[in-house]
């Protein structure tokens, strides 16, 4: 391999990020994927997991059976640019029946986002996928979803993660209120408040 080609390849690798989203079924993985694509500028409107006729279907659920059943059956790679990086977002099936596909996909990931339902906390499939990521020494970011619905206390969720998974946790974004009193999040690093607004489905 020529020095010039090698330098070009190293530069491409340096500016590429592959991350997978792991979770138990129905934690909101495909919906989070759609929002990341929306805010990353890859799509102009986020799709719905189970779309009505007038709504867009989820970008990552491209198979007819996925659209009909509202579940992810195959892993999907979705790409978008963010700042000076090329992001490869790996949307994996959450259901145990399709876990082999998920395990293979995690081999291509640099890191993982562990998605947790705020009402349910750690669930069986999330624990299994966490162990796979741990075996591969993947850095893990935890995202707690559905804070605008009835949910467990944030400290209780952090305590569960620390005790059951042996992780040291640090809440980067802290919720302001929970359930129907959810007002937004406080970014502890930037010392900023981001208010929550309900918008028309699929919009920012």
PDB file of C-alpha atoms in Angstrom:
ATOM      1  CA  UNK A   1       0.000   0.000   0.000  1.00  0.00           C
ATOM      2  CA  UNK A   2       1.432   3.391  -0.992  1.00  0.00           C
ATOM      3  CA  UNK A   3       2.133   5.985   1.714  1.00  0.00           C
ATOM      4  CA  UNK A   4      -0.373   8.381   0.130  1.00  0.00           C
ATOM      5  CA  UNK A   5      -3.146   5.762   0.049  1.00  0.00           C
ATOM      6  CA  UNK A   6      -2.366   4.695   3.611  1.00  0.00           C
ATOM      7  CA  UNK A   7      -2.588   8.311   4.826  1.00  0.00           C
ATOM      8  CA  UNK A   8      -5.911   8.741   3.004  1.00  0.00           C
ATOM      9  CA  UNK A   9      -7.271   5.561   4.593  1.00  0.00           C
ATOM     10  CA  UNK A  10      -6.136   6.577   8.095  1.00  0.00           C
ATOM     11  CA  UNK A  11      -7.765   9.985   7.653  1.00  0.00           C
ATOM     12  CA  UNK A  12     -11.057   8.359   6.568  1.00  0.00           C
ATOM     13  CA  UNK A  13     -10.998   6.008   9.578  1.00  0.00           C
ATOM     14  CA  UNK A  14     -10.200   8.881  11.941  1.00  0.00           C
ATOM     15  CA  UNK A  15     -13.291  10.795  10.794  1.00  0.00           C
ATOM     16  CA  UNK A  16     -15.700   7.854  10.897  1.00  0.00           C
ATOM     17  CA  UNK A  17     -17.806   6.831  13.902  1.00  0.00           C
ATOM     18  CA  UNK A  18     -19.845   3.604  14.063  1.00  0.00           C
ATOM     19  CA  UNK A  19     -22.294   3.327  16.918  1.00  0.00           C
ATOM     20  CA  UNK A  20     -25.081   0.883  17.677  1.00  0.00           C
ATOM     21  CA  UNK A  21     -28.235   1.405  19.713  1.00  0.00           C
ATOM     22  CA  UNK A  22     -29.049  -1.502  22.017  1.00  0.00           C
ATOM     23  CA  UNK A  23     -32.214  -2.019  24.057  1.00  0.00           C
ATOM     24  CA  UNK A  24     -35.041  -4.310  25.067  1.00  0.00           C
ATOM     25  CA  UNK A  25     -37.999  -4.371  22.604  1.00  0.00           C
ATOM     26  CA  UNK A  26     -40.318  -1.340  22.786  1.00  0.00           C
ATOM     27  CA  UNK A  27     -37.853   0.909  24.620  1.00  0.00           C
ATOM     28  CA  UNK A  28     -38.020   3.328  21.663  1.00  0.00           C
ATOM     29  CA  UNK A  29     -34.857   2.387  19.737  1.00  0.00           C
ATOM     30  CA  UNK A  30     -36.148   2.972  16.212  1.00  0.00           C
ATOM     31  CA  UNK A  31     -37.845   6.231  17.285  1.00  0.00           C
ATOM     32  CA  UNK A  32     -34.525   7.450  18.750  1.00  0.00           C
ATOM     33  CA  UNK A  33     -32.785   6.453  15.501  1.00  0.00           C
ATOM     34  CA  UNK A  34     -35.286   8.558  13.526  1.00  0.00           C
ATOM     35  CA  UNK A  35     -34.707  11.581  15.776  1.00  0.00           C
ATOM     36  CA  UNK A  36     -30.922  11.277  15.447  1.00  0.00           C
ATOM     37  CA  UNK A  37     -31.316  11.193  11.662  1.00  0.00           C
ATOM     38  CA  UNK A  38     -33.646  14.212  11.826  1.00  0.00           C
ATOM     39  CA  UNK A  39     -31.310  16.331  13.962  1.00  0.00           C
ATOM     40  CA  UNK A  40     -28.299  15.076  12.003  1.00  0.00           C
ATOM     41  CA  UNK A  41     -29.905  16.499   8.842  1.00  0.00           C
ATOM     42  CA  UNK A  42     -30.213  13.126   7.069  1.00  0.00           C
ATOM     43  CA  UNK A  43     -34.035  13.346   6.858  1.00  0.00           C
ATOM     44  CA  UNK A  44     -36.510  16.237   7.032  1.00  0.00           C
ATOM     45  CA  UNK A  45     -39.269  14.439   8.909  1.00  0.00           C
ATOM     46  CA  UNK A  46     -39.002  11.598  11.431  1.00  0.00           C
ATOM     47  CA  UNK A  47     -41.049   8.498  10.651  1.00  0.00           C
ATOM     48  CA  UNK A  48     -43.279   6.499  12.985  1.00  0.00           C
ATOM     49  CA  UNK A  49     -42.685   2.888  14.022  1.00  0.00           C
ATOM     50  CA  UNK A  50     -46.333   2.098  13.300  1.00  0.00           C
ATOM     51  CA  UNK A  51     -47.263   4.794  10.828  1.00  0.00           C
ATOM     52  CA  UNK A  52     -50.781   5.792   9.886  1.00  0.00           C
ATOM     53  CA  UNK A  53     -51.433   6.307   6.192  1.00  0.00           C
ATOM     54  CA  UNK A  54     -50.563  10.003   6.314  1.00  0.00           C
ATOM     55  CA  UNK A  55     -47.343   9.482   8.284  1.00  0.00           C
ATOM     56  CA  UNK A  56     -43.847   8.558   7.152  1.00  0.00           C
ATOM     57  CA  UNK A  57     -42.692   5.067   8.030  1.00  0.00           C
ATOM     58  CA  UNK A  58     -39.464   4.665  10.002  1.00  0.00           C
ATOM     59  CA  UNK A  59     -36.401   4.988   7.740  1.00  0.00           C
ATOM     60  CA  UNK A  60     -34.639   2.000   9.304  1.00  0.00           C
ATOM     61  CA  UNK A  61     -37.685  -0.306   9.104  1.00  0.00           C
ATOM     62  CA  UNK A  62     -37.576  -0.888   5.346  1.00  0.00           C
ATOM     63  CA  UNK A  63     -39.035  -4.433   5.199  1.00  0.00           C
ATOM     64  CA  UNK A  64     -42.800  -4.725   4.741  1.00  0.00           C
ATOM     65  CA  UNK A  65     -43.046  -7.086   7.740  1.00  0.00           C
ATOM     66  CA  UNK A  66     -41.187  -4.560   9.930  1.00  0.00           C
ATOM     67  CA  UNK A  67     -43.607  -1.822   8.913  1.00  0.00           C
ATOM     68  CA  UNK A  68     -46.655  -4.011   9.514  1.00  0.00           C
ATOM     69  CA  UNK A  69     -45.547  -5.369  12.902  1.00  0.00           C
ATOM     70  CA  UNK A  70     -43.805  -2.237  14.178  1.00  0.00           C
ATOM     71  CA  UNK A  71     -40.576  -4.081  15.054  1.00  0.00           C
ATOM     72  CA  UNK A  72     -37.017  -4.194  13.699  1.00  0.00           C
ATOM     73  CA  UNK A  73     -36.153  -7.596  12.199  1.00  0.00           C
ATOM     74  CA  UNK A  74     -32.857  -6.811  10.464  1.00  0.00           C
ATOM     75  CA  UNK A  75     -29.978  -4.511  11.359  1.00  0.00           C
ATOM     76  CA  UNK A  76     -29.779  -1.327   9.315  1.00  0.00           C
ATOM     77  CA  UNK A  77     -26.877   1.082   8.764  1.00  0.00           C
ATOM     78  CA  UNK A  78     -27.852   4.726   8.347  1.00  0.00           C
ATOM     79  CA  UNK A  79     -25.215   7.316   7.507  1.00  0.00           C
ATOM     80  CA  UNK A  80     -25.070  11.072   8.002  1.00  0.00           C
ATOM     81  CA  UNK A  81     -22.417  13.756   8.428  1.00  0.00           C
ATOM     82  CA  UNK A  82     -21.954  15.525  11.763  1.00  0.00           C
ATOM     83  CA  UNK A  83     -19.379  18.321  12.035  1.00  0.00           C
ATOM     84  CA  UNK A  84     -16.198  16.787  10.543  1.00  0.00           C
ATOM     85  CA  UNK A  85     -17.248  13.158  11.076  1.00  0.00           C
ATOM     86  CA  UNK A  86     -19.162  10.564   9.078  1.00  0.00           C
ATOM     87  CA  UNK A  87     -21.622   8.875  11.438  1.00  0.00           C
ATOM     88  CA  UNK A  88     -22.696   5.282  10.775  1.00  0.00           C
ATOM     89  CA  UNK A  89     -25.749   4.608  12.933  1.00  0.00           C
ATOM     90  CA  UNK A  90     -26.434   0.891  13.424  1.00  0.00           C
ATOM     91  CA  UNK A  91     -30.091   0.196  14.245  1.00  0.00           C
ATOM     92  CA  UNK A  92     -30.314  -3.352  15.607  1.00  0.00           C
ATOM     93  CA  UNK A  93     -33.285  -5.650  16.320  1.00  0.00           C
ATOM     94  CA  UNK A  94     -34.284  -5.678  19.992  1.00  0.00           C
ATOM     95  CA  UNK A  95     -36.313  -8.895  19.906  1.00  0.00           C
ATOM     96  CA  UNK A  96     -34.500 -12.010  21.118  1.00  0.00           C
ATOM     97  CA  UNK A  97     -35.582 -13.978  18.013  1.00  0.00           C
ATOM     98  CA  UNK A  98     -33.265 -11.808  15.890  1.00  0.00           C
ATOM     99  CA  UNK A  99     -30.412 -11.409  18.400  1.00  0.00           C
ATOM    100  CA  UNK A 100     -27.793 -13.204  16.245  1.00  0.00           C
ATOM    101  CA  UNK A 101     -28.033 -10.351  13.743  1.00  0.00           C
ATOM    102  CA  UNK A 102     -27.532  -7.876  16.591  1.00  0.00           C
ATOM    103  CA  UNK A 103     -24.423  -9.708  17.886  1.00  0.00           C
ATOM    104  CA  UNK A 104     -22.844  -9.637  14.411  1.00  0.00           C
ATOM    105  CA  UNK A 105     -23.626  -5.937  14.025  1.00  0.00           C
ATOM    106  CA  UNK A 106     -21.991  -5.064  17.346  1.00  0.00           C
ATOM    107  CA  UNK A 107     -18.701  -6.409  15.948  1.00  0.00           C
ATOM    108  CA  UNK A 108     -18.661  -3.377  13.619  1.00  0.00           C
ATOM    109  CA  UNK A 109     -19.445  -0.782  16.318  1.00  0.00           C
ATOM    110  CA  UNK A 110     -16.962   1.608  17.966  1.00  0.00           C
ATOM    111  CA  UNK A 111     -19.371   2.306  20.820  1.00  0.00           C
ATOM    112  CA  UNK A 112     -22.968   1.724  21.847  1.00  0.00           C
ATOM    113  CA  UNK A 113     -25.934   3.714  23.104  1.00  0.00           C
ATOM    114  CA  UNK A 114     -27.826   1.696  25.713  1.00  0.00           C
ATOM    115  CA  UNK A 115     -31.449   2.815  25.602  1.00  0.00           C
ATOM    116  CA  UNK A 116     -33.551   2.365  28.744  1.00  0.00           C
ATOM    117  CA  UNK A 117     -37.279   2.854  29.256  1.00  0.00           C
ATOM    118  CA  UNK A 118     -37.610   5.253  32.220  1.00  0.00           C
ATOM    119  CA  UNK A 119     -40.578   3.317  33.614  1.00  0.00           C
ATOM    120  CA  UNK A 120     -39.042  -0.175  33.322  1.00  0.00           C
ATOM    121  CA  UNK A 121     -35.330   0.339  33.901  1.00  0.00           C
ATOM    122  CA  UNK A 122     -32.951  -2.463  32.923  1.00  0.00           C
ATOM    123  CA  UNK A 123     -34.684  -5.285  31.039  1.00  0.00           C
ATOM    124  CA  UNK A 124     -33.446  -8.806  30.107  1.00  0.00           C
ATOM    125  CA  UNK A 125     -32.438  -8.171  26.484  1.00  0.00           C
ATOM    126  CA  UNK A 126     -30.673  -4.930  27.438  1.00  0.00           C
ATOM    127  CA  UNK A 127     -28.604  -6.840  29.998  1.00  0.00           C
ATOM    128  CA  UNK A 128     -27.648  -9.503  27.420  1.00  0.00           C
ATOM    129  CA  UNK A 129     -26.599  -6.934  24.831  1.00  0.00           C
ATOM    130  CA  UNK A 130     -24.670  -4.991  27.480  1.00  0.00           C
ATOM    131  CA  UNK A 131     -22.630  -8.142  28.215  1.00  0.00           C
ATOM    132  CA  UNK A 132     -21.785  -8.469  24.493  1.00  0.00           C
ATOM    133  CA  UNK A 133     -20.616  -4.834  24.423  1.00  0.00           C
ATOM    134  CA  UNK A 134     -18.611  -5.378  27.612  1.00  0.00           C
ATOM    135  CA  UNK A 135     -16.885  -8.431  26.064  1.00  0.00           C
ATOM    136  CA  UNK A 136     -15.884  -6.260  23.105  1.00  0.00           C
ATOM    137  CA  UNK A 137     -14.765  -3.394  25.432  1.00  0.00           C
ATOM    138  CA  UNK A 138     -17.137  -0.958  23.730  1.00  0.00           C
ATOM    139  CA  UNK A 139     -17.680   2.427  25.411  1.00  0.00           C
ATOM    140  CA  UNK A 140     -21.354   2.727  26.399  1.00  0.00           C
ATOM    141  CA  UNK A 141     -23.532   5.830  26.612  1.00  0.00           C
ATOM    142  CA  UNK A 142     -26.840   5.375  28.435  1.00  0.00           C
ATOM    143  CA  UNK A 143     -29.951   7.191  27.200  1.00  0.00           C
ATOM    144  CA  UNK A 144     -33.065   7.099  29.402  1.00  0.00           C
ATOM    145  CA  UNK A 145     -36.171   7.392  27.238  1.00  0.00           C
ATOM    146  CA  UNK A 146     -39.861   8.280  27.772  1.00  0.00           C
ATOM    147  CA  UNK A 147     -39.357  10.789  30.589  1.00  0.00           C
ATOM    148  CA  UNK A 148     -42.603  12.510  29.587  1.00  0.00           C
ATOM    149  CA  UNK A 149     -44.533   9.431  30.754  1.00  0.00           C
ATOM    150  CA  UNK A 150     -44.941   7.917  34.241  1.00  0.00           C
ATOM    151  CA  UNK A 151     -41.386   6.911  35.187  1.00  0.00           C
ATOM    152  CA  UNK A 152     -39.072   5.815  37.981  1.00  0.00           C
ATOM    153  CA  UNK A 153     -36.929   8.322  39.849  1.00  0.00           C
ATOM    154  CA  UNK A 154     -33.645   9.206  38.061  1.00  0.00           C
ATOM    155  CA  UNK A 155     -31.467   8.322  41.082  1.00  0.00           C
ATOM    156  CA  UNK A 156     -33.200   4.942  41.329  1.00  0.00           C
ATOM    157  CA  UNK A 157     -32.392   4.229  37.659  1.00  0.00           C
ATOM    158  CA  UNK A 158     -28.744   5.295  38.072  1.00  0.00           C
ATOM    159  CA  UNK A 159     -28.452   3.138  41.189  1.00  0.00           C
ATOM    160  CA  UNK A 160     -29.843   0.125  39.282  1.00  0.00           C
ATOM    161  CA  UNK A 161     -27.308   0.602  36.457  1.00  0.00           C
ATOM    162  CA  UNK A 162     -24.409   0.905  38.919  1.00  0.00           C
ATOM    163  CA  UNK A 163     -25.417  -2.086  41.037  1.00  0.00           C
ATOM    164  CA  UNK A 164     -26.470  -4.491  38.270  1.00  0.00           C
ATOM    165  CA  UNK A 165     -23.979  -3.599  35.530  1.00  0.00           C
ATOM    166  CA  UNK A 166     -21.057  -2.371  37.625  1.00  0.00           C
ATOM    167  CA  UNK A 167     -20.834   0.939  35.762  1.00  0.00           C
ATOM    168  CA  UNK A 168     -19.937   4.289  37.274  1.00  0.00           C
ATOM    169  CA  UNK A 169     -22.677   6.648  36.134  1.00  0.00           C
ATOM    170  CA  UNK A 170     -22.741  10.402  35.616  1.00  0.00           C
ATOM    171  CA  UNK A 171     -26.017  12.078  34.675  1.00  0.00           C
ATOM    172  CA  UNK A 172     -25.032  14.521  31.913  1.00  0.00           C
ATOM    173  CA  UNK A 173     -28.610  15.690  31.291  1.00  0.00           C
ATOM    174  CA  UNK A 174     -30.879  15.816  34.327  1.00  0.00           C
ATOM    175  CA  UNK A 175     -34.688  15.765  33.927  1.00  0.00           C
ATOM    176  CA  UNK A 176     -36.780  18.687  35.161  1.00  0.00           C
ATOM    177  CA  UNK A 177     -39.956  17.011  36.375  1.00  0.00           C
ATOM    178  CA  UNK A 178     -41.239  13.595  35.309  1.00  0.00           C
ATOM    179  CA  UNK A 179     -44.328  12.242  33.533  1.00  0.00           C
ATOM    180  CA  UNK A 180     -46.978  14.898  32.826  1.00  0.00           C
ATOM    181  CA  UNK A 181     -44.845  17.403  34.805  1.00  0.00           C
ATOM    182  CA  UNK A 182     -41.777  16.884  32.595  1.00  0.00           C
ATOM    183  CA  UNK A 183     -40.496  20.322  31.505  1.00  0.00           C
ATOM    184  CA  UNK A 184     -37.146  19.521  29.911  1.00  0.00           C
ATOM    185  CA  UNK A 185     -33.564  18.682  30.871  1.00  0.00           C
ATOM    186  CA  UNK A 186     -30.669  20.495  32.517  1.00  0.00           C
ATOM    187  CA  UNK A 187     -27.323  19.998  30.742  1.00  0.00           C
ATOM    188  CA  UNK A 188     -24.873  19.790  33.635  1.00  0.00           C
ATOM    189  CA  UNK A 189     -21.751  20.153  31.486  1.00  0.00           C
ATOM    190  CA  UNK A 190     -22.920  23.206  29.557  1.00  0.00           C
ATOM    191  CA  UNK A 191     -25.005  24.594  32.459  1.00  0.00           C
ATOM    192  CA  UNK A 192     -27.977  25.052  30.111  1.00  0.00           C
ATOM    193  CA  UNK A 193     -31.683  24.230  30.291  1.00  0.00           C
ATOM    194  CA  UNK A 194     -33.373  22.637  27.264  1.00  0.00           C
ATOM    195  CA  UNK A 195     -37.151  22.937  27.495  1.00  0.00           C
ATOM    196  CA  UNK A 196     -39.393  20.146  26.227  1.00  0.00           C
ATOM    197  CA  UNK A 197     -42.012  21.036  23.621  1.00  0.00           C
ATOM    198  CA  UNK A 198     -44.533  18.715  22.054  1.00  0.00           C
ATOM    199  CA  UNK A 199     -44.472  19.205  18.285  1.00  0.00           C
ATOM    200  CA  UNK A 200     -46.384  17.798  15.329  1.00  0.00           C
ATOM    201  CA  UNK A 201     -45.304  14.197  14.749  1.00  0.00           C
ATOM    202  CA  UNK A 202     -42.022  13.891  12.920  1.00  0.00           C
ATOM    203  CA  UNK A 203     -40.966  17.541  13.220  1.00  0.00           C
ATOM    204  CA  UNK A 204     -38.077  18.956  15.240  1.00  0.00           C
TER     205      UNK A 204
END
